[in-house]
């Protein structure tokens, strides 16, 4: 059983920064890919960033980002792979959303930022950015 617990959300002004954390436990194979998703008011859940580890064609960890956050958000994992972070800089009002941590087995790049690819989810943490 995989358990994911997010923390670090809050309210900031446009241009500010926040760092989210996701504490993970449970079967390591079932969380070879760990991702951040977000869902804003009236919007569908969208993939923000993902880190996967263990693919035969990849060495070490590989990261992918949504175009909307490239250059502003950085995902990272601690050395043990038990805590994932999302450093969010230069936040914009459009970044306002509930942010969720998700995890599942290793998967190929086309699936990594797709919500239905993941079976394990945290409860979410709210991020609000005011203009």
Short mmCIF file of C-alpha atoms in Angstrom, two decimals:
data_model
loop_
_atom_site.label_atom_id
_atom_site.label_comp_id
_atom_site.label_asym_id
_atom_site.label_seq_id
_atom_site.Cartn_x
_atom_site.Cartn_y
_atom_site.Cartn_z
CA UNK A 1 0.00 0.00 0.00
CA UNK A 2 1.36 3.41 -1.00
CA UNK A 3 0.64 6.41 1.19
CA UNK A 4 1.23 9.99 0.05
CA UNK A 5 0.96 13.06 2.27
CA UNK A 6 1.36 16.57 0.85
CA UNK A 7 2.29 19.70 2.77
CA UNK A 8 3.55 23.20 2.13
CA UNK A 9 0.63 24.90 0.43
CA UNK A 10 -0.46 28.41 1.28
CA UNK A 11 -1.26 31.87 -0.01
CA UNK A 12 1.27 34.09 -1.74
CA UNK A 13 1.29 37.14 -3.95
CA UNK A 14 2.08 37.00 -7.63
CA UNK A 15 5.81 36.57 -8.15
CA UNK A 16 6.26 34.75 -4.86
CA UNK A 17 7.53 31.25 -4.14
CA UNK A 18 6.33 28.14 -2.34
CA UNK A 19 7.80 24.71 -1.78
CA UNK A 20 5.52 21.70 -1.61
CA UNK A 21 6.49 18.38 -0.07
CA UNK A 22 5.09 14.90 -0.57
CA UNK A 23 6.05 12.26 1.98
CA UNK A 24 5.74 8.79 0.46
CA UNK A 25 5.71 5.35 2.01
CA UNK A 26 4.95 1.85 0.84
CA UNK A 27 6.10 -0.39 -1.96
CA UNK A 28 8.92 1.32 -3.85
CA UNK A 29 8.05 -0.37 -7.15
CA UNK A 30 4.56 1.13 -6.92
CA UNK A 31 6.00 4.65 -6.70
CA UNK A 32 8.75 4.46 -9.31
CA UNK A 33 7.03 7.44 -10.93
CA UNK A 34 6.01 10.26 -8.62
CA UNK A 35 4.18 13.27 -9.95
CA UNK A 36 2.56 16.54 -9.05
CA UNK A 37 -0.86 17.34 -10.45
CA UNK A 38 -3.09 20.34 -9.87
CA UNK A 39 -6.74 21.14 -10.25
CA UNK A 40 -7.95 24.70 -10.35
CA UNK A 41 -11.56 25.87 -9.88
CA UNK A 42 -13.66 24.61 -12.76
CA UNK A 43 -10.67 22.98 -14.43
CA UNK A 44 -9.59 19.44 -15.11
CA UNK A 45 -6.73 17.89 -13.18
CA UNK A 46 -3.48 18.53 -15.03
CA UNK A 47 0.00 17.10 -14.70
CA UNK A 48 2.61 19.59 -13.56
CA UNK A 49 5.82 17.64 -13.01
CA UNK A 50 6.94 14.03 -12.72
CA UNK A 51 10.07 12.15 -11.75
CA UNK A 52 10.50 8.51 -12.74
CA UNK A 53 13.25 6.13 -11.81
CA UNK A 54 14.23 2.67 -12.94
CA UNK A 55 13.50 2.40 -16.62
CA UNK A 56 15.78 0.17 -18.66
CA UNK A 57 16.31 2.90 -21.25
CA UNK A 58 16.94 5.62 -18.71
CA UNK A 59 19.75 5.92 -16.24
CA UNK A 60 18.91 7.36 -12.88
CA UNK A 61 15.93 9.64 -12.64
CA UNK A 62 14.14 11.45 -15.45
CA UNK A 63 11.95 14.51 -15.04
CA UNK A 64 9.21 16.00 -17.18
CA UNK A 65 7.29 19.26 -16.81
CA UNK A 66 4.16 20.81 -18.22
CA UNK A 67 4.95 23.63 -20.62
CA UNK A 68 3.08 26.09 -18.40
CA UNK A 69 5.55 25.64 -15.53
CA UNK A 70 8.86 25.03 -17.29
CA UNK A 71 11.52 27.39 -15.99
CA UNK A 72 9.45 28.27 -12.89
CA UNK A 73 8.83 24.94 -11.13
CA UNK A 74 11.40 22.33 -10.16
CA UNK A 75 10.59 18.83 -8.90
CA UNK A 76 13.10 16.86 -6.89
CA UNK A 77 13.38 13.71 -4.80
CA UNK A 78 15.46 13.12 -1.72
CA UNK A 79 18.22 10.54 -2.05
CA UNK A 80 16.07 7.79 -0.56
CA UNK A 81 13.20 8.54 -2.90
CA UNK A 82 10.78 8.94 -0.01
CA UNK A 83 10.05 12.66 -0.22
CA UNK A 84 9.28 14.60 -3.38
CA UNK A 85 9.42 18.36 -3.51
CA UNK A 86 8.01 20.95 -5.86
CA UNK A 87 9.79 24.28 -5.74
CA UNK A 88 7.51 26.86 -7.29
CA UNK A 89 8.97 30.25 -8.20
CA UNK A 90 7.52 33.30 -9.91
CA UNK A 91 4.00 32.13 -9.09
CA UNK A 92 1.10 33.51 -11.09
CA UNK A 93 -2.63 33.72 -10.28
CA UNK A 94 -3.24 30.95 -12.85
CA UNK A 95 -1.19 28.64 -10.61
CA UNK A 96 -3.95 28.78 -8.01
CA UNK A 97 -5.14 25.21 -7.51
CA UNK A 98 -5.25 22.20 -5.26
CA UNK A 99 -1.96 20.42 -5.75
CA UNK A 100 -1.84 16.63 -5.51
CA UNK A 101 0.97 14.15 -5.24
CA UNK A 102 0.55 10.93 -7.21
CA UNK A 103 2.56 7.75 -7.61
CA UNK A 104 2.55 4.54 -9.58
CA UNK A 105 4.79 1.98 -11.24
CA UNK A 106 7.31 2.94 -13.89
CA UNK A 107 5.64 4.12 -17.09
CA UNK A 108 6.75 5.50 -20.42
CA UNK A 109 6.94 9.25 -21.08
CA UNK A 110 3.60 9.61 -22.92
CA UNK A 111 1.71 8.56 -19.78
CA UNK A 112 3.58 10.39 -17.06
CA UNK A 113 1.56 13.61 -16.91
CA UNK A 114 -1.80 11.90 -17.43
CA UNK A 115 -3.94 11.60 -14.31
CA UNK A 116 -5.54 8.26 -15.17
CA UNK A 117 -2.08 6.68 -15.24
CA UNK A 118 -1.89 6.92 -11.44
CA UNK A 119 -3.58 4.78 -8.82
CA UNK A 120 -2.11 6.36 -5.69
CA UNK A 121 -2.98 9.91 -4.63
CA UNK A 122 -2.48 12.19 -1.68
CA UNK A 123 -5.19 14.36 -0.17
CA UNK A 124 -3.92 17.57 -1.76
CA UNK A 125 -2.64 20.92 -0.54
CA UNK A 126 -4.09 24.28 -1.58
CA UNK A 127 -2.01 26.93 -3.31
CA UNK A 128 -3.53 30.38 -3.76
CA UNK A 129 -1.76 33.13 -5.69
CA UNK A 130 -3.17 36.64 -5.55
CA UNK A 131 -2.43 39.39 -8.04
#
